[in-house]
mmCIF file with all atom_site columns, C-alpha atoms in Angstrom:
data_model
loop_
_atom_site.group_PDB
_atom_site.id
_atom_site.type_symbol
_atom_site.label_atom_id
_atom_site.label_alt_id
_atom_site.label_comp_id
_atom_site.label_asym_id
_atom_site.label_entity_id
_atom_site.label_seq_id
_atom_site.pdbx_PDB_ins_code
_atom_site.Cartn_x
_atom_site.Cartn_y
_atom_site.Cartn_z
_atom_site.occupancy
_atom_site.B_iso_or_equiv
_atom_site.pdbx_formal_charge
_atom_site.auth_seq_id
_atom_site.auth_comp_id
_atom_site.auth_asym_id
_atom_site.auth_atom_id
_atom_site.pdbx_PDB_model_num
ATOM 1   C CA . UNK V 1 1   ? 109.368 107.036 114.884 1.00 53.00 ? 62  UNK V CA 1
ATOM 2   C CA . UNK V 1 2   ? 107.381 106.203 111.979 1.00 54.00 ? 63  UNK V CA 1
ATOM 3   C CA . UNK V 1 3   ? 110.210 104.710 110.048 1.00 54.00 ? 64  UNK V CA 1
ATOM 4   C CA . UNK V 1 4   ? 111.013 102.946 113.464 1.00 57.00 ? 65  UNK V CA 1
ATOM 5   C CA . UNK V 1 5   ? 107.555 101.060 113.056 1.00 52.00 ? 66  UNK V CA 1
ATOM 6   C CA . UNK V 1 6   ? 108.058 100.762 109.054 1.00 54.00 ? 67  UNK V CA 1
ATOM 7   C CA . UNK V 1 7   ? 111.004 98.945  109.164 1.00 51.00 ? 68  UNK V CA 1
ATOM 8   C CA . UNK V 1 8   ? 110.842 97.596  112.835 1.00 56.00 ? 69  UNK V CA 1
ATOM 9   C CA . UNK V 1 9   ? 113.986 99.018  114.005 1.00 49.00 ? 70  UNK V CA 1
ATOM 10  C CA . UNK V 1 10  ? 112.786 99.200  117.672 1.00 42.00 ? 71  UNK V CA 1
ATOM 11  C CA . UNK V 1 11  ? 112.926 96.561  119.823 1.00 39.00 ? 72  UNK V CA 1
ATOM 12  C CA . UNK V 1 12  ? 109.353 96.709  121.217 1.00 37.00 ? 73  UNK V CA 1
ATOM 13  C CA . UNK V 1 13  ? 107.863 96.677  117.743 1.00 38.00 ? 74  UNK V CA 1
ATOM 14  C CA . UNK V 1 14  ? 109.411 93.811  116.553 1.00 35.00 ? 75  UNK V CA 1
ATOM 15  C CA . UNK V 1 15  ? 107.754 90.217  116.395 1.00 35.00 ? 76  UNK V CA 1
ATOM 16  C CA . UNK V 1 16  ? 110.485 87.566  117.099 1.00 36.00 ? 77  UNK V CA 1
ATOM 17  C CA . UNK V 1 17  ? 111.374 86.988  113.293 1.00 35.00 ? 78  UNK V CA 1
ATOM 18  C CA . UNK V 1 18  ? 111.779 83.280  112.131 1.00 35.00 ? 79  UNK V CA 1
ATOM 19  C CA . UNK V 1 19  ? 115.565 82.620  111.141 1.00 37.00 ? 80  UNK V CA 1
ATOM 20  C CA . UNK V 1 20  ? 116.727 83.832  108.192 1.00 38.00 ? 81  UNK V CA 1
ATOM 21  C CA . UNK V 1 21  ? 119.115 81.997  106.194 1.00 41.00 ? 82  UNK V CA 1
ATOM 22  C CA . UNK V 1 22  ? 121.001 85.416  105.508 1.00 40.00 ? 83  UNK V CA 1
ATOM 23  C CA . UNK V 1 23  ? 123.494 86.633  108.218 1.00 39.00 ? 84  UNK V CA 1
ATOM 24  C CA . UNK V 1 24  ? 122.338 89.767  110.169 1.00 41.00 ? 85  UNK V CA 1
ATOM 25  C CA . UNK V 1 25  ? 125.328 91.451  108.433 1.00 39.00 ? 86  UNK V CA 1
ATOM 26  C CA . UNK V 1 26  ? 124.350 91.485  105.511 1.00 38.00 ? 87  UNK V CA 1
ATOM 27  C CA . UNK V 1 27  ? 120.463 92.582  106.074 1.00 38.00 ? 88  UNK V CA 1
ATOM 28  C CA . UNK V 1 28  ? 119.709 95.875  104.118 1.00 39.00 ? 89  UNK V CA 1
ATOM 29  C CA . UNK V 1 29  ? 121.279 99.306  105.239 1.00 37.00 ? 90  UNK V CA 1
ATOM 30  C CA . UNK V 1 30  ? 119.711 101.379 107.903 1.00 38.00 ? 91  UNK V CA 1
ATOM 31  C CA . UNK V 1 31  ? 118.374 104.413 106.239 1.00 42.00 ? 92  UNK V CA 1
ATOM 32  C CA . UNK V 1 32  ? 120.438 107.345 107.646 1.00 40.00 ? 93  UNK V CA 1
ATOM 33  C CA . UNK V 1 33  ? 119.390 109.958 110.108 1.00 43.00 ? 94  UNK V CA 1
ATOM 34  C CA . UNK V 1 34  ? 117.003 112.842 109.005 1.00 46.00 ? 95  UNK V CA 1
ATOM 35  C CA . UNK V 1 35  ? 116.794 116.161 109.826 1.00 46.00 ? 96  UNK V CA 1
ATOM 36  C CA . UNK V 1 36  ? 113.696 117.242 111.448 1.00 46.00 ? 97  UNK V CA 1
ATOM 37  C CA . UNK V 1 37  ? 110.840 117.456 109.465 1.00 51.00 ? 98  UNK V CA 1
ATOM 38  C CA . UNK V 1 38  ? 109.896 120.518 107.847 1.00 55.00 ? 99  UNK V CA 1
ATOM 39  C CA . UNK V 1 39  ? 106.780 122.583 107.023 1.00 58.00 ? 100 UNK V CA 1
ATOM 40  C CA . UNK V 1 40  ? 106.206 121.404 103.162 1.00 72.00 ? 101 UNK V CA 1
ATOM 41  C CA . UNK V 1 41  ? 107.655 117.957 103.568 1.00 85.00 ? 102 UNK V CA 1
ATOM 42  C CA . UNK V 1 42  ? 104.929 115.450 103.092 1.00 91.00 ? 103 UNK V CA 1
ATOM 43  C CA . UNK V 1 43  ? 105.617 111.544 104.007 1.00 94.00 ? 104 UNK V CA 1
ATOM 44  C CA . UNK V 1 44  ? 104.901 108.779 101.122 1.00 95.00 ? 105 UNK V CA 1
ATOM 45  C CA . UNK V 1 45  ? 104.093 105.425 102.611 1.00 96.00 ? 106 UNK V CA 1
ATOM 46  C CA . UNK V 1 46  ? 105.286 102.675 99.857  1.00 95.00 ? 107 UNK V CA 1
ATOM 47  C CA . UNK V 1 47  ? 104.080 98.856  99.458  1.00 96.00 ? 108 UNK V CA 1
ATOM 48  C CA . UNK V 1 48  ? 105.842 96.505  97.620  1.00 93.00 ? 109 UNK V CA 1
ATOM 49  C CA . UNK V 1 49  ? 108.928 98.032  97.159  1.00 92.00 ? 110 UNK V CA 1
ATOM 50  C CA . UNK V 1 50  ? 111.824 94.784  96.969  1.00 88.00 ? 111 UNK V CA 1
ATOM 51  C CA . UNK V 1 51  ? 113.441 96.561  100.070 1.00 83.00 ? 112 UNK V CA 1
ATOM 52  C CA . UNK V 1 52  ? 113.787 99.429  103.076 1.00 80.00 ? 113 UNK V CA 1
ATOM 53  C CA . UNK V 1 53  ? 116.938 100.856 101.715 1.00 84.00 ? 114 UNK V CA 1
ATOM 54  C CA . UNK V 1 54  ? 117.595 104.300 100.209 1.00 88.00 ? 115 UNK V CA 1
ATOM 55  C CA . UNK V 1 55  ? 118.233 102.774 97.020  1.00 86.00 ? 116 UNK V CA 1
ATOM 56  C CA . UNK V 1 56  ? 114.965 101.187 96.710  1.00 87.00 ? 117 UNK V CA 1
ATOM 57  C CA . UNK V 1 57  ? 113.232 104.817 97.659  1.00 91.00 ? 118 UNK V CA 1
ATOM 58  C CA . UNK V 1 58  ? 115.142 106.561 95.362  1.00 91.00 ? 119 UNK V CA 1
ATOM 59  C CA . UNK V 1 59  ? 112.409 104.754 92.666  1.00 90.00 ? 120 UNK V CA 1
ATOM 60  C CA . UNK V 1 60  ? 109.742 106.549 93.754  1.00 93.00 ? 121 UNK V CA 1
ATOM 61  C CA . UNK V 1 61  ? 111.571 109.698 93.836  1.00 92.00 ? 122 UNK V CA 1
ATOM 62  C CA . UNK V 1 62  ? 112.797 109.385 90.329  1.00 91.00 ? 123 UNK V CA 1
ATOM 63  C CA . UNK V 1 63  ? 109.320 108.826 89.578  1.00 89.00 ? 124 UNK V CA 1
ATOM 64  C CA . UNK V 1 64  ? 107.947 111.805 91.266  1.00 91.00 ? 125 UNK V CA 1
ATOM 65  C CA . UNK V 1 65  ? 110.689 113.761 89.615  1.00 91.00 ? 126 UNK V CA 1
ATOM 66  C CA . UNK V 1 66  ? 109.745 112.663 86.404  1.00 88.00 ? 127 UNK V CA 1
ATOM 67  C CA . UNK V 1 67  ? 106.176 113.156 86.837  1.00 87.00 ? 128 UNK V CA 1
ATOM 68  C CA . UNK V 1 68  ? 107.031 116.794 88.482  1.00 90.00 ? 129 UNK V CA 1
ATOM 69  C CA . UNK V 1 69  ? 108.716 117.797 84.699  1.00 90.00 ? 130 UNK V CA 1
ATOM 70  C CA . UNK V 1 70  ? 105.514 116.555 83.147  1.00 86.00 ? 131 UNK V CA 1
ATOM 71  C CA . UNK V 1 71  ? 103.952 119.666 84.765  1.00 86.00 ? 132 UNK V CA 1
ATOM 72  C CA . UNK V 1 72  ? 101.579 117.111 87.455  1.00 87.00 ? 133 UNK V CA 1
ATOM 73  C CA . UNK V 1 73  ? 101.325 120.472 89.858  1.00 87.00 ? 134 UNK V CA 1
ATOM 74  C CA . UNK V 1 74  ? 100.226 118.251 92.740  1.00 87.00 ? 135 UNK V CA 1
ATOM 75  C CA . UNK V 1 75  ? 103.709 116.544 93.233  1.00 88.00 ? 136 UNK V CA 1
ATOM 76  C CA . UNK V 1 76  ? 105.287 119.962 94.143  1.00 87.00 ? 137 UNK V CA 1
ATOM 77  C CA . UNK V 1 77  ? 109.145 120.215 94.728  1.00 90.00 ? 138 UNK V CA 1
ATOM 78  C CA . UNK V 1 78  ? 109.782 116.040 94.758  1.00 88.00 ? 139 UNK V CA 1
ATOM 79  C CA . UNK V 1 79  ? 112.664 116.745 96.873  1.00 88.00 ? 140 UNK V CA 1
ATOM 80  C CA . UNK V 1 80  ? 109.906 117.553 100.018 1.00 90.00 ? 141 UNK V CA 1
ATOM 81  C CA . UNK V 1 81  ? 108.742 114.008 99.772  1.00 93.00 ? 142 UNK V CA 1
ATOM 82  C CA . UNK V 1 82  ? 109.526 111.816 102.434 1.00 94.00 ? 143 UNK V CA 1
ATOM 83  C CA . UNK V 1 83  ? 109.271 108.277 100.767 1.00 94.00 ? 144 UNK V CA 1
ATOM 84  C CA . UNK V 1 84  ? 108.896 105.403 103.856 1.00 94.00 ? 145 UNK V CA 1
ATOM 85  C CA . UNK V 1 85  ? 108.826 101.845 102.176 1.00 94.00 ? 146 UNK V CA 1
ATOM 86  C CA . UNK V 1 86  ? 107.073 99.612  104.251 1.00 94.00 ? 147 UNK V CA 1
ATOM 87  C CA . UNK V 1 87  ? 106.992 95.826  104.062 1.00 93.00 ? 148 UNK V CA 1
ATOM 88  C CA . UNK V 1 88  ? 104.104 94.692  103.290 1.00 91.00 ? 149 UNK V CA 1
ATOM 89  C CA . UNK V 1 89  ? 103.981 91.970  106.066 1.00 91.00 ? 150 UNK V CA 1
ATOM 90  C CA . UNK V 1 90  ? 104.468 94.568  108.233 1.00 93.00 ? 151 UNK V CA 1
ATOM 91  C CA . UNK V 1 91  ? 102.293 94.034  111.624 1.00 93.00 ? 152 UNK V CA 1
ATOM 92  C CA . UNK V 1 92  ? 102.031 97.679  111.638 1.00 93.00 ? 153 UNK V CA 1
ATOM 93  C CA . UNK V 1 93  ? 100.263 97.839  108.324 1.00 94.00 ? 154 UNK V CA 1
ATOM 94  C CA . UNK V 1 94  ? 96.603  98.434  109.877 1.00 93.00 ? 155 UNK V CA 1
ATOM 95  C CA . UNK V 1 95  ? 98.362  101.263 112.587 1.00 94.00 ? 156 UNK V CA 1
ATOM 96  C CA . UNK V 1 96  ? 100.178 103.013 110.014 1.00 95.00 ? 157 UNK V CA 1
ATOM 97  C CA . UNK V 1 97  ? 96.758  103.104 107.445 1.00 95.00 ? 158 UNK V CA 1
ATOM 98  C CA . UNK V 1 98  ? 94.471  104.692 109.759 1.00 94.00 ? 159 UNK V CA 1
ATOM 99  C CA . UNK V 1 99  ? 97.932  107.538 110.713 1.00 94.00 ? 160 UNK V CA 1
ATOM 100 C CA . UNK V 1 100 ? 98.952  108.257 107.248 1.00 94.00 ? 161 UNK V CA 1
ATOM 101 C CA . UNK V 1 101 ? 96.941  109.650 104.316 1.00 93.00 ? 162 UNK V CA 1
ATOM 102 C CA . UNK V 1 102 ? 99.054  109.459 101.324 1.00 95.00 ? 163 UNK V CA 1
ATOM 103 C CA . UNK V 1 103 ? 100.140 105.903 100.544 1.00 97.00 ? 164 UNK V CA 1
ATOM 104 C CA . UNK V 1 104 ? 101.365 104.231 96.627  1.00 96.00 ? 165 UNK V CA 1
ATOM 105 C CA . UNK V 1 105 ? 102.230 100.758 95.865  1.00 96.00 ? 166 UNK V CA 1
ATOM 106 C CA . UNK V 1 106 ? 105.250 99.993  93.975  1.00 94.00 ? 167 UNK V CA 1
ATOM 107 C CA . UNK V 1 107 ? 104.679 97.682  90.352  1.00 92.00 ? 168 UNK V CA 1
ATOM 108 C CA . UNK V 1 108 ? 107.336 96.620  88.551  1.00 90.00 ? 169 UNK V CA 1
ATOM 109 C CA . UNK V 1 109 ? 107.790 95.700  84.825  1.00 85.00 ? 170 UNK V CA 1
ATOM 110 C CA . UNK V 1 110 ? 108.757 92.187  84.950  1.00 86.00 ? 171 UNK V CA 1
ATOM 111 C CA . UNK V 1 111 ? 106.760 88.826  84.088  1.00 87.00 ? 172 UNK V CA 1
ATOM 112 C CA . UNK V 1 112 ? 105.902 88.081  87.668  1.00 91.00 ? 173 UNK V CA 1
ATOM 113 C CA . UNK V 1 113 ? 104.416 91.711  88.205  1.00 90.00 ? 174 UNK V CA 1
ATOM 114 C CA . UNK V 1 114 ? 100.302 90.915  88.181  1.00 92.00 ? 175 UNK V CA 1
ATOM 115 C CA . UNK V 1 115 ? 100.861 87.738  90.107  1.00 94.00 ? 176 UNK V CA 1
ATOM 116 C CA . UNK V 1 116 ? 102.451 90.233  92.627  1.00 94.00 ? 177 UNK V CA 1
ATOM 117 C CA . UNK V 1 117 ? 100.730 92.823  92.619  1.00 94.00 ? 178 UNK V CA 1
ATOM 118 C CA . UNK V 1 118 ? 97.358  91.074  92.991  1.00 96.00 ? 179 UNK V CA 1
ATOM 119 C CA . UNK V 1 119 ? 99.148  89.195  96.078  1.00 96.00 ? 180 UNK V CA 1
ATOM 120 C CA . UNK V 1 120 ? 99.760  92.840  97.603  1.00 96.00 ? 181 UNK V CA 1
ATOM 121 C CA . UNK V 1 121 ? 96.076  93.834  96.894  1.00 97.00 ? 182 UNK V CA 1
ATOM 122 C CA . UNK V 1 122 ? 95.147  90.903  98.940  1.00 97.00 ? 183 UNK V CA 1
ATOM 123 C CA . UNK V 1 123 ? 96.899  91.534  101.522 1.00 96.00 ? 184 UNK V CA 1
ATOM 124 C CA . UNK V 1 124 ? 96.685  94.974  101.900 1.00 96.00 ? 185 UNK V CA 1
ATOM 125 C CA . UNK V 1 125 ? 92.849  93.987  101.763 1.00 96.00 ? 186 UNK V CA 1
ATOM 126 C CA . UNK V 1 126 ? 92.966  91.188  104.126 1.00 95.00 ? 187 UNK V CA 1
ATOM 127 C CA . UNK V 1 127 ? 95.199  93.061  106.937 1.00 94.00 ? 188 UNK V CA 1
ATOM 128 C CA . UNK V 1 128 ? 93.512  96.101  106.993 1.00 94.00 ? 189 UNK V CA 1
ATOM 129 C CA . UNK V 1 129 ? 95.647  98.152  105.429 1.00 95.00 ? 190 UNK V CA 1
ATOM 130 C CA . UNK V 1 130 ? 95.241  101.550 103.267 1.00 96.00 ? 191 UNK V CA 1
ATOM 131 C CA . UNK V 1 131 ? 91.927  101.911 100.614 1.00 96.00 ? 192 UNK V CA 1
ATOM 132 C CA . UNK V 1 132 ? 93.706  103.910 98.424  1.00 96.00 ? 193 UNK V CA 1
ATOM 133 C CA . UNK V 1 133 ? 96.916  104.232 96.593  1.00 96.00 ? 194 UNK V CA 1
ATOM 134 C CA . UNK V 1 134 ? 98.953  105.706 94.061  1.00 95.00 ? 195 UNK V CA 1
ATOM 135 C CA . UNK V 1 135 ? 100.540 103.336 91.563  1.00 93.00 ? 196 UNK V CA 1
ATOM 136 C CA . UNK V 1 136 ? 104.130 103.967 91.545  1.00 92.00 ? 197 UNK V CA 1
ATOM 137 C CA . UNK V 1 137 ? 106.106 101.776 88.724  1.00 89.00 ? 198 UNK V CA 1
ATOM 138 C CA . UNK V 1 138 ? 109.646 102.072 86.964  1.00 83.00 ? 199 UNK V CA 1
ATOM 139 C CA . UNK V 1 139 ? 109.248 104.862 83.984  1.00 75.00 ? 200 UNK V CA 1
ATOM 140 C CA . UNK V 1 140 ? 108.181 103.375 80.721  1.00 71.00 ? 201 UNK V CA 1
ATOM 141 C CA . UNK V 1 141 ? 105.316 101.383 82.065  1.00 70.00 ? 202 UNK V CA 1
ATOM 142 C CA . UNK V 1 142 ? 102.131 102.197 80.019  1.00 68.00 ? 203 UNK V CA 1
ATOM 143 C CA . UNK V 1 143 ? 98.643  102.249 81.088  1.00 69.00 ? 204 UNK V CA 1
ATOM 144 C CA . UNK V 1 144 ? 97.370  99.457  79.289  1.00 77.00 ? 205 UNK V CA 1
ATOM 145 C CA . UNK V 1 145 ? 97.652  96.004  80.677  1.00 86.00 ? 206 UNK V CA 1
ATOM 146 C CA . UNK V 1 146 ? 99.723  95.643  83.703  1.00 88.00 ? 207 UNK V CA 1
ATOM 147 C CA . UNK V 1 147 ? 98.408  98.913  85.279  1.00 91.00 ? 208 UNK V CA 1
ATOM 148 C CA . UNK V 1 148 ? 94.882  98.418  83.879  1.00 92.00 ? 209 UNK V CA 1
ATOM 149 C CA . UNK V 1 149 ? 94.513  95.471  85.093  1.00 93.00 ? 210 UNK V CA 1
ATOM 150 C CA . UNK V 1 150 ? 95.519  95.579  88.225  1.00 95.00 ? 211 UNK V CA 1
ATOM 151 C CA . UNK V 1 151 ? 93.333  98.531  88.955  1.00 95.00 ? 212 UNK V CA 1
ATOM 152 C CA . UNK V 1 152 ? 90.845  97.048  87.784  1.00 96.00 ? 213 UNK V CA 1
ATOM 153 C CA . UNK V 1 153 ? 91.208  94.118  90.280  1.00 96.00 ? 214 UNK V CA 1
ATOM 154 C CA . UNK V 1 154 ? 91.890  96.508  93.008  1.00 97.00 ? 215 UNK V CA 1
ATOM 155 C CA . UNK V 1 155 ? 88.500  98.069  92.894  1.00 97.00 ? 216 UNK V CA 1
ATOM 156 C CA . UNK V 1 156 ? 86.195  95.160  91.602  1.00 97.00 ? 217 UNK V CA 1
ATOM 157 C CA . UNK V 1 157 ? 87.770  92.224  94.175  1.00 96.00 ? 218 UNK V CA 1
ATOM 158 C CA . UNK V 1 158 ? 89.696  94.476  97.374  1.00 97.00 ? 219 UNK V CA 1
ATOM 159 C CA . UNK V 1 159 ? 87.438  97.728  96.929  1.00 96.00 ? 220 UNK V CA 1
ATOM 160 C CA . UNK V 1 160 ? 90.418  99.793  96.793  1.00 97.00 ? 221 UNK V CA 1
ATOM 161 C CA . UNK V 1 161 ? 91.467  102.525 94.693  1.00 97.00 ? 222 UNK V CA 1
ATOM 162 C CA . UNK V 1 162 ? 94.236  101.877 92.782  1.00 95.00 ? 223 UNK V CA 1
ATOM 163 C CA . UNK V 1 163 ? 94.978  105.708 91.039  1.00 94.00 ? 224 UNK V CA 1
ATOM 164 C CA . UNK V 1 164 ? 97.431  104.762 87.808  1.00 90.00 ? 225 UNK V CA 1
ATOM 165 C CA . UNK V 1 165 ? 98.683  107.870 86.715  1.00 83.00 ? 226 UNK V CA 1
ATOM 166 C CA . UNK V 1 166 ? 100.939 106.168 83.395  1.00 66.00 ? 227 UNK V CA 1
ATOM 167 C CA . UNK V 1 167 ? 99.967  107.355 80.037  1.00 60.00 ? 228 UNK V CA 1
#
């Protein structure tokens, strides 16, 4: 159910969508079927990720892999993560903030990522989404700058917590 209302699969949770210029075909897969959920798996709500599909989650689980083999205890076995990207236009975004606890938003490494990522602050601010969130970003991405400043701008404009865990 909650990926139902993340990616709007059900009919009664869908808006009527404006057209699209891409054919319905060739929209982004479904993500598969899932076993029930289990004791130790805990669900990762992600922002800004460029799509729904597995290959997009798979990001954040590389990253929680990687920061697992750092020794960062909290992330446990990554493979218990359930990782639910969630468009960030999503009319569900207010719903799903006051249900779920554990929430990150996804930064990439190119030019365009501040002017992004300050958009998604907004946002998030403006629809009432989650106050805090875990910076997720491709490996490689340092602390200073991009990450810096955009937790910076998190807190001191949006009053949310923007935790950047890059060295």
């Amino acid at each position: 159910m909650l990926v139902e209302l993340a990616t709007g699969n059900k009919a009664e949770n869908v808006r009527p969508k404006r057209s699209s210029a891409q054919p319905a075909g060739t929209k982004a897969a479904v993500e598969r079927p899932r076993p029930p959920r289990s004791e130790g798996e805990r669900t990762l709500m992600v922002l800004g990720l460029p799509g729904t599909a597995e290959r997009h989650t798979a990001r954040v689980t590389e990253l929680l892999e990687s920061w697992a083999q750092e020794g960062r205890r909290w992330v446990g076995d990554p493979g218990s993560w359930r990782i639910v990207a969630l468009p960030i236009s999503s009319p569900h975004l207010s719903l799903l903030a006051a249900q779920q606890s554990q929430w990150a938003l996804w930064i990439d490494d190119d030019l365009e990522a501040f002017r992004r990522g300050y958009r998604m602050l907004k946002q998030i601010a403006e629809q009432g989404g989650p106050r805090r969130l875990i910076a997720v970003h491709p490996s490689g991405v340092g602390r200073q700058g991009l990450l810096s400043n955009l937790q910076y701008v998190a807190e001191a404009y949006f009053d949310i917590e923007l935790l950047v865990l890059a060295r």
